[in-house]
PDB file of C-alpha atoms in Angstrom:
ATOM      1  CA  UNK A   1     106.983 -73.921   7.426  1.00 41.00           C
ATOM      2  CA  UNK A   2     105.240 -70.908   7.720  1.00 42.00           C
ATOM      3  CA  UNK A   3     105.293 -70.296  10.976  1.00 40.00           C
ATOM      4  CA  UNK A   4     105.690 -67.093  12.578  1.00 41.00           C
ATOM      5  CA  UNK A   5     106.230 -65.419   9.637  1.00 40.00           C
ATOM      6  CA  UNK A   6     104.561 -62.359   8.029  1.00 39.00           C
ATOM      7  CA  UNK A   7     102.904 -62.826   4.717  1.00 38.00           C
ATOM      8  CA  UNK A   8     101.911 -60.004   2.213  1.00 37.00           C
ATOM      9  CA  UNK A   9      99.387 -60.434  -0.231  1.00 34.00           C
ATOM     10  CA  UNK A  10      99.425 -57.403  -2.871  1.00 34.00           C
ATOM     11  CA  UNK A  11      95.665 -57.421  -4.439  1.00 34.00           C
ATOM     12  CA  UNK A  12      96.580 -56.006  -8.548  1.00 35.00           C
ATOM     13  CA  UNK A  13     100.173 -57.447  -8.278  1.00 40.00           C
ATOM     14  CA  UNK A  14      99.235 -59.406 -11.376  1.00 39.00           C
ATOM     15  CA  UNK A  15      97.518 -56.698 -12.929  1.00 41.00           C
ATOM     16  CA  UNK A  16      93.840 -58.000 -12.334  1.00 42.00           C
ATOM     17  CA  UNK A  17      92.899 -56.424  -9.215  1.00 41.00           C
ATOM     18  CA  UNK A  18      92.540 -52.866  -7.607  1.00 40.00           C
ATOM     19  CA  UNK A  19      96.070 -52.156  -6.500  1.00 39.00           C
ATOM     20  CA  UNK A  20      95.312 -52.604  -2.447  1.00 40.00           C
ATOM     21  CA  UNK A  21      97.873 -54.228   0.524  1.00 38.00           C
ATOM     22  CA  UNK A  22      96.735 -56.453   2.531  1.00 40.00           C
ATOM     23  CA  UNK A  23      99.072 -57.968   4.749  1.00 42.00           C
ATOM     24  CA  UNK A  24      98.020 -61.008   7.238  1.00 44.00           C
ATOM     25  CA  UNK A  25      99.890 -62.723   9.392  1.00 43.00           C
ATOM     26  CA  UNK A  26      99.981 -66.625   9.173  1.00 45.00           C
ATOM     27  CA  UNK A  27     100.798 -69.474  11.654  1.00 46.00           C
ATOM     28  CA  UNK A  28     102.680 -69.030  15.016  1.00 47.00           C
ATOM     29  CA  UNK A  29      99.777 -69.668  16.856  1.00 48.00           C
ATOM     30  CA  UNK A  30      98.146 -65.937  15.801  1.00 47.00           C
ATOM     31  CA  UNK A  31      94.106 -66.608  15.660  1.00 47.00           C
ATOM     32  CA  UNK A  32      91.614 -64.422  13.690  1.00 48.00           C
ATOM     33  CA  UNK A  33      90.181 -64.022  17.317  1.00 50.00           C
ATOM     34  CA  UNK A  34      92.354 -60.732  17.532  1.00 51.00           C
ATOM     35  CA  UNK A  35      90.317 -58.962  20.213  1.00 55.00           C
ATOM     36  CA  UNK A  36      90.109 -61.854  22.829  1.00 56.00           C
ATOM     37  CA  UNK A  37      93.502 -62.723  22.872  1.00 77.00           C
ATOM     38  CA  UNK A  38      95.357 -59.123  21.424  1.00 79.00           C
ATOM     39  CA  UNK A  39      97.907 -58.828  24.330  1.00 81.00           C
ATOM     40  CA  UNK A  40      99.397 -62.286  24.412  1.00 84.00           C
ATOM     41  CA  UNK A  41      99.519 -61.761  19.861  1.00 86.00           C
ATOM     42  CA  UNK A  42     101.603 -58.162  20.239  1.00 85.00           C
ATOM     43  CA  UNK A  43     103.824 -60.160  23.298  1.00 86.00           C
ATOM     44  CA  UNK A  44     104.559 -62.593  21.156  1.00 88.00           C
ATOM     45  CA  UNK A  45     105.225 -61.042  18.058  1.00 89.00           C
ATOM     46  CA  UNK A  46     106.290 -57.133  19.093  1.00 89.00           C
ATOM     47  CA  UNK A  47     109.983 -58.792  20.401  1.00 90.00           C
ATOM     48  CA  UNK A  48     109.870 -61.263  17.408  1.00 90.00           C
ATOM     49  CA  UNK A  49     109.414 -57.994  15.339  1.00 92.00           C
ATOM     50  CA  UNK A  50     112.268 -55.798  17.112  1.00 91.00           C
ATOM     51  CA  UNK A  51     114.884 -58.559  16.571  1.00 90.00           C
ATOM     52  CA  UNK A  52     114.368 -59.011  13.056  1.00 91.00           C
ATOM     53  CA  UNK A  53     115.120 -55.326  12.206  1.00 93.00           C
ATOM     54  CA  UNK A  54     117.711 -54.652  14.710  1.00 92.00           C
ATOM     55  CA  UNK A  55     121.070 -55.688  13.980  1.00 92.00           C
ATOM     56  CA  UNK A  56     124.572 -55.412  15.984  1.00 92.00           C
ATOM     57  CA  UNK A  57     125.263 -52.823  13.330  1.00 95.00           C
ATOM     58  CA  UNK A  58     122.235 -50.974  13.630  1.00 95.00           C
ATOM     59  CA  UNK A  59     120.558 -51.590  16.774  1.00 95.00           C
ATOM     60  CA  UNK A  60     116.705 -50.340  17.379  1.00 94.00           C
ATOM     61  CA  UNK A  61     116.068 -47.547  19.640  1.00 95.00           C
ATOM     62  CA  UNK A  62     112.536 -47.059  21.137  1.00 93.00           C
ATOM     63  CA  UNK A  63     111.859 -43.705  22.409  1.00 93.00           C
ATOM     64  CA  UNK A  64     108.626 -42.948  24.755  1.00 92.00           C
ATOM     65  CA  UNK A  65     107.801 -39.907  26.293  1.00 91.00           C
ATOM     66  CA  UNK A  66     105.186 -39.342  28.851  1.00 91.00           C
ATOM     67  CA  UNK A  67     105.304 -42.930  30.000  1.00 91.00           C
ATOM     68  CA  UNK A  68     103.244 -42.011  32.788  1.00 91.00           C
ATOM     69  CA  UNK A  69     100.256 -42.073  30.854  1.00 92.00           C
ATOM     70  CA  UNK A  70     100.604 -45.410  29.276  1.00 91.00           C
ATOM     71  CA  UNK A  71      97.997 -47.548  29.258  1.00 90.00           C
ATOM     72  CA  UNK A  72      97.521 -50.888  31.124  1.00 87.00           C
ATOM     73  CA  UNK A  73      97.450 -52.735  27.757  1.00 85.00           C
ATOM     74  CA  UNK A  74     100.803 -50.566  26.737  1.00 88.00           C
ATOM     75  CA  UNK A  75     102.618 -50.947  29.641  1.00 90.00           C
ATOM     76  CA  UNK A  76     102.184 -55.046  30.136  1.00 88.00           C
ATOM     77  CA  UNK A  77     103.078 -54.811  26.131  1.00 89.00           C
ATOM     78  CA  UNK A  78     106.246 -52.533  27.233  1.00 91.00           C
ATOM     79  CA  UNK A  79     107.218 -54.569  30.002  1.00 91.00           C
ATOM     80  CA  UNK A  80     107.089 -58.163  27.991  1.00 89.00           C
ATOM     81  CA  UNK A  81     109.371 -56.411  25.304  1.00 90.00           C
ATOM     82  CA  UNK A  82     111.695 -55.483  28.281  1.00 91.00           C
ATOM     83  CA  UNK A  83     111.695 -58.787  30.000  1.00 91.00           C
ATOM     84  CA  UNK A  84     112.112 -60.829  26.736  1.00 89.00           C
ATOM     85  CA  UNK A  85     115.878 -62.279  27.454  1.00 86.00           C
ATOM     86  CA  UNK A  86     115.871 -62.694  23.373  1.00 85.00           C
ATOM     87  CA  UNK A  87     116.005 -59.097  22.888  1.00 87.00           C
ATOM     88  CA  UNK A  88     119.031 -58.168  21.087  1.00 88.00           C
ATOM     89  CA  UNK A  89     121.013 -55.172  19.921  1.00 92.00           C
ATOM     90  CA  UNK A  90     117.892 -52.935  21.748  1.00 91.00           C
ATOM     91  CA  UNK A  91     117.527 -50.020  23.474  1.00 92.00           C
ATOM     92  CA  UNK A  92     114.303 -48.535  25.222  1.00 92.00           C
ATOM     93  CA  UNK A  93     114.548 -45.040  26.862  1.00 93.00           C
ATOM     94  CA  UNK A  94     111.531 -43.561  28.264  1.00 91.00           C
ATOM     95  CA  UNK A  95     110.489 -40.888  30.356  1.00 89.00           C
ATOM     96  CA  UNK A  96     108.238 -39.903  32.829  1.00 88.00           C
ATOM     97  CA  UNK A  97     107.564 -37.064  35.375  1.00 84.00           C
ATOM     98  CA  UNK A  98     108.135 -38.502  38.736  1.00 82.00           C
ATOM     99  CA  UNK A  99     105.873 -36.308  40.333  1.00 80.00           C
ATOM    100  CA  UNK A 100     103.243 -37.772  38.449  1.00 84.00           C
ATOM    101  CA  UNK A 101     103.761 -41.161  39.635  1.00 86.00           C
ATOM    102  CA  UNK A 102     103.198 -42.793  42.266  1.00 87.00           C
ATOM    103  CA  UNK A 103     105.120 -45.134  44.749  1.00 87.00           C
ATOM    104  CA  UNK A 104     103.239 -49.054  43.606  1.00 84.00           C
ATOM    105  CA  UNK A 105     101.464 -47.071  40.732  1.00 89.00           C
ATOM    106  CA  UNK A 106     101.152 -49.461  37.380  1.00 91.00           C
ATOM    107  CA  UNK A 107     104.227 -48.334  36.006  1.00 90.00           C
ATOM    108  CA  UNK A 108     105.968 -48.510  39.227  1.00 90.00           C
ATOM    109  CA  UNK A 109     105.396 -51.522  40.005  1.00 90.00           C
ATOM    110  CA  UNK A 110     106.327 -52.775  36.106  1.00 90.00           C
ATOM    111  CA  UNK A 111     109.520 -50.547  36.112  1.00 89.00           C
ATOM    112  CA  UNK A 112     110.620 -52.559  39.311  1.00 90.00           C
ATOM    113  CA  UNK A 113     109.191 -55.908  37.785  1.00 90.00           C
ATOM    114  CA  UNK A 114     111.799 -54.925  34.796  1.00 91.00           C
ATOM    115  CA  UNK A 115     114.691 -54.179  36.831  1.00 91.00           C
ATOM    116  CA  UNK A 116     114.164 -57.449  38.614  1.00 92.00           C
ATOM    117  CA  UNK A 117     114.653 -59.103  35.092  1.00 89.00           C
ATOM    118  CA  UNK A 118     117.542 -56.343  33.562  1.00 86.00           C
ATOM    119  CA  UNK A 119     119.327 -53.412  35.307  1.00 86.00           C
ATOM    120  CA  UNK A 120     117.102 -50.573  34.392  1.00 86.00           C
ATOM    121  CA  UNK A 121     118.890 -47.282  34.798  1.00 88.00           C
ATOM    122  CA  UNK A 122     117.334 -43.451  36.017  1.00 86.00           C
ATOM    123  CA  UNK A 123     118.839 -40.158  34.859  1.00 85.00           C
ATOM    124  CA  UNK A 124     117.082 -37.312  37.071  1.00 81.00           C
ATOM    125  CA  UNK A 125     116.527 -34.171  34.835  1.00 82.00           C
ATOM    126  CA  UNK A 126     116.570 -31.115  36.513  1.00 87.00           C
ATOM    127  CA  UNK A 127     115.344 -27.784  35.985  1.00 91.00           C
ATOM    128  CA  UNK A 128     118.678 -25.364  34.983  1.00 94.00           C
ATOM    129  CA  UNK A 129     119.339 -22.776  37.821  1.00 95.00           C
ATOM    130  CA  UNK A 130     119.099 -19.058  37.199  1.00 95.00           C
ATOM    131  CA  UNK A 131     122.964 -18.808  36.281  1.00 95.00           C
ATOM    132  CA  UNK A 132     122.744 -22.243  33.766  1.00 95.00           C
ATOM    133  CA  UNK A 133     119.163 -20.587  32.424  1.00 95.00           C
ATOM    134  CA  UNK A 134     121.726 -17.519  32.101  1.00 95.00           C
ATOM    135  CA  UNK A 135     124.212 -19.555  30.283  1.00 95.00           C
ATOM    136  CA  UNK A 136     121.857 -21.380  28.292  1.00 94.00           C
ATOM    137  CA  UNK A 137     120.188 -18.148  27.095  1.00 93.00           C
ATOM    138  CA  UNK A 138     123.722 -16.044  26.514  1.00 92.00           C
ATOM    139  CA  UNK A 139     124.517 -19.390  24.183  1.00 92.00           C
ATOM    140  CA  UNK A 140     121.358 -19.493  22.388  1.00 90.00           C
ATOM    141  CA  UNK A 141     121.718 -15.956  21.618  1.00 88.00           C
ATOM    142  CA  UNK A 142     125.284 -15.658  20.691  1.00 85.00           C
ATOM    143  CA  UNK A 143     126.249 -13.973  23.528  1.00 86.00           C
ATOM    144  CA  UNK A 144     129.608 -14.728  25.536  1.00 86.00           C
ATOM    145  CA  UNK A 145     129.215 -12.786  28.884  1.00 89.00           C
ATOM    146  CA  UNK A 146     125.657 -13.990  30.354  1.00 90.00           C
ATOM    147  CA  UNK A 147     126.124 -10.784  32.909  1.00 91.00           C
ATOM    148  CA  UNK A 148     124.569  -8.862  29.153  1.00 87.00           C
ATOM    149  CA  UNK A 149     121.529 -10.491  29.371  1.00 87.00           C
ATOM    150  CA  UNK A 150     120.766 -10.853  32.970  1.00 91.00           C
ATOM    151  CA  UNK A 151     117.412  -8.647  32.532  1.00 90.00           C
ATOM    152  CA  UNK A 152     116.401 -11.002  29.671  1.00 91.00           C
ATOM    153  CA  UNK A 153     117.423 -14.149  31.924  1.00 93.00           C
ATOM    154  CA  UNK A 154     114.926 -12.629  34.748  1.00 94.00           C
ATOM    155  CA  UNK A 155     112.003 -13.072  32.686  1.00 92.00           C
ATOM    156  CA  UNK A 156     113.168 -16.394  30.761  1.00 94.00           C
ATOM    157  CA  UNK A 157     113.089 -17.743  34.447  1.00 96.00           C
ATOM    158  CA  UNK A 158     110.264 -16.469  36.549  1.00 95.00           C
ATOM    159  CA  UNK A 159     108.298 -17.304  33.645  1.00 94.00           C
ATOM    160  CA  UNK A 160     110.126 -21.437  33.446  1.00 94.00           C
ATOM    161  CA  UNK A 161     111.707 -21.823  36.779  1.00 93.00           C
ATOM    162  CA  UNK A 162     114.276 -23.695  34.883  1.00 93.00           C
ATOM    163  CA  UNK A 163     112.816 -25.942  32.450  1.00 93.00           C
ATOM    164  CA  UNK A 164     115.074 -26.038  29.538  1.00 90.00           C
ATOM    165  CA  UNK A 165     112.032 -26.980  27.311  1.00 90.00           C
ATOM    166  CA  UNK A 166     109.892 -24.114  28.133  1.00 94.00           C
ATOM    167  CA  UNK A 167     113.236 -21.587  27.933  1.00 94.00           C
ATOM    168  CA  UNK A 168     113.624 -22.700  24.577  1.00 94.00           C
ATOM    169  CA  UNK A 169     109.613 -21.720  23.717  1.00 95.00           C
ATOM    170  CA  UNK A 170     110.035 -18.550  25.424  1.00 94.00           C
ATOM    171  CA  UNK A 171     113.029 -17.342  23.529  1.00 93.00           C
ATOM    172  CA  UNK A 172     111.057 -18.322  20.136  1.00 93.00           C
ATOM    173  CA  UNK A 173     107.959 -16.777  21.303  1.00 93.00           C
ATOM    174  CA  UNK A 174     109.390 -13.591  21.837  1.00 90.00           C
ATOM    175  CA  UNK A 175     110.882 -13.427  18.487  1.00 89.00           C
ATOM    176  CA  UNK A 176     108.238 -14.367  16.375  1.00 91.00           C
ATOM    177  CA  UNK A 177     106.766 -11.620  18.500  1.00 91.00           C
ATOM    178  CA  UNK A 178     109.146  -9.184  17.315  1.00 87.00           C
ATOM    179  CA  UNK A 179     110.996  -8.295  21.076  1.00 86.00           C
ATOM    180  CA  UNK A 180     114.009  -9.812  19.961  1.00 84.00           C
ATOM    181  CA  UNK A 181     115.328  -9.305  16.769  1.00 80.00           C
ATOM    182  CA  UNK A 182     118.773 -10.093  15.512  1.00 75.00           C
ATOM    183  CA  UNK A 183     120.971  -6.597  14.646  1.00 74.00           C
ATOM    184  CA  UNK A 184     122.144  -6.837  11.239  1.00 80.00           C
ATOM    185  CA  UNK A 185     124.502  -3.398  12.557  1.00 79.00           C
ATOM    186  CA  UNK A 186     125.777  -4.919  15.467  1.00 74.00           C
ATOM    187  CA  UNK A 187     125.594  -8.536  14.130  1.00 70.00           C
ATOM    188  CA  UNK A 188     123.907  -9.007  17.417  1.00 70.00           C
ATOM    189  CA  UNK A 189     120.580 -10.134  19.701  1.00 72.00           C
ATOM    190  CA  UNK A 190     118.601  -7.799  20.605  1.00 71.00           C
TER     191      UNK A 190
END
């Protein structure tokens, strides 16, 4: 049958209508009742989804920043997808600022709910130091010695303390300003 499966019905296929998709989904137990029961739908069909476009040869990636500001409704939807031991040829990175959440906050409590299920693993991302901000702005800039742009370097980092991310906006900020300018003399930054 027709079960579980998704079925597209193209109004003006045949010529006689006004050219609109609709698509509807049919059988696997979905009801028209889509606000009462919305959750368990998406849990049942969001992993059914993921396998059928992810291969061994081209796995799906899911990428979700911020995750700290999921919703409840997201993050049970998140967490089914992780626990689902059909999930194949899948990958889910997300991130979150720890210091925004807390210990037995929602997504603490699902993140240890997943791990309990599949080995979740952290990478901690640190804020560069002043001599890898250094680095980091000598390589963005060309420039082999950091030691030549120390003065630079001191501003980049009192104004990020580190954050790669806002580094990065600085440097472009300050030359769509106009205070740094490539030399087309010295073929250099400055």
């Amino acid at each position: 049958g027709d079960n579980g499966h998704l079925h597209e019905t193209i109004n003006g296929a045949d010529g006689h209508g006004g050219g609109a998709t609709n698509a509807k989904i049919k059988g696997a137990g979905v009801s028209s009742t889509f606000p009462e029961n919305a959750i368990n739908q998406l849990k049942y069909i969001f992993p059914k989804f993921c396998n059928c476009i992810s291969t061994r040869e081209r796995p799906l990636v899911l990428f979700l920043d911020d995750v700290q500001w999921m919703d409840s409704a997201s993050l049970v939807l998140l967490q089914s997808l992780l626990t689902d031991s059909r999930m194949k040829h899948f990958m889910f990175l997300g991130t979150y600022r720890i210091d925004e959440v807390d210990e037995n906050s929602e997504l603490d409590r699902a993140l240890k709910s997943i791990d309990e299920t599949r080995p979740v693993d952290f990478v901690d991302l640190c804020n560069l130091t002043v001599e890898e901000s250094a680095r980091f702005v000598a390589t963005v800039l060309g420039i082999d010695d950091p030691e030549e742009i120390a003065d630079l370097n001191e501003v980049v980092y009192s104004k990020t303390r580190g954050n790669i991310l806002f580094s990065k906006q600085i440097l472009e900020q300050l030359f769509r300003k106009g205070f740094l300018e490539f030399s087309r003399m010295t073929f250099r930054w400055e």
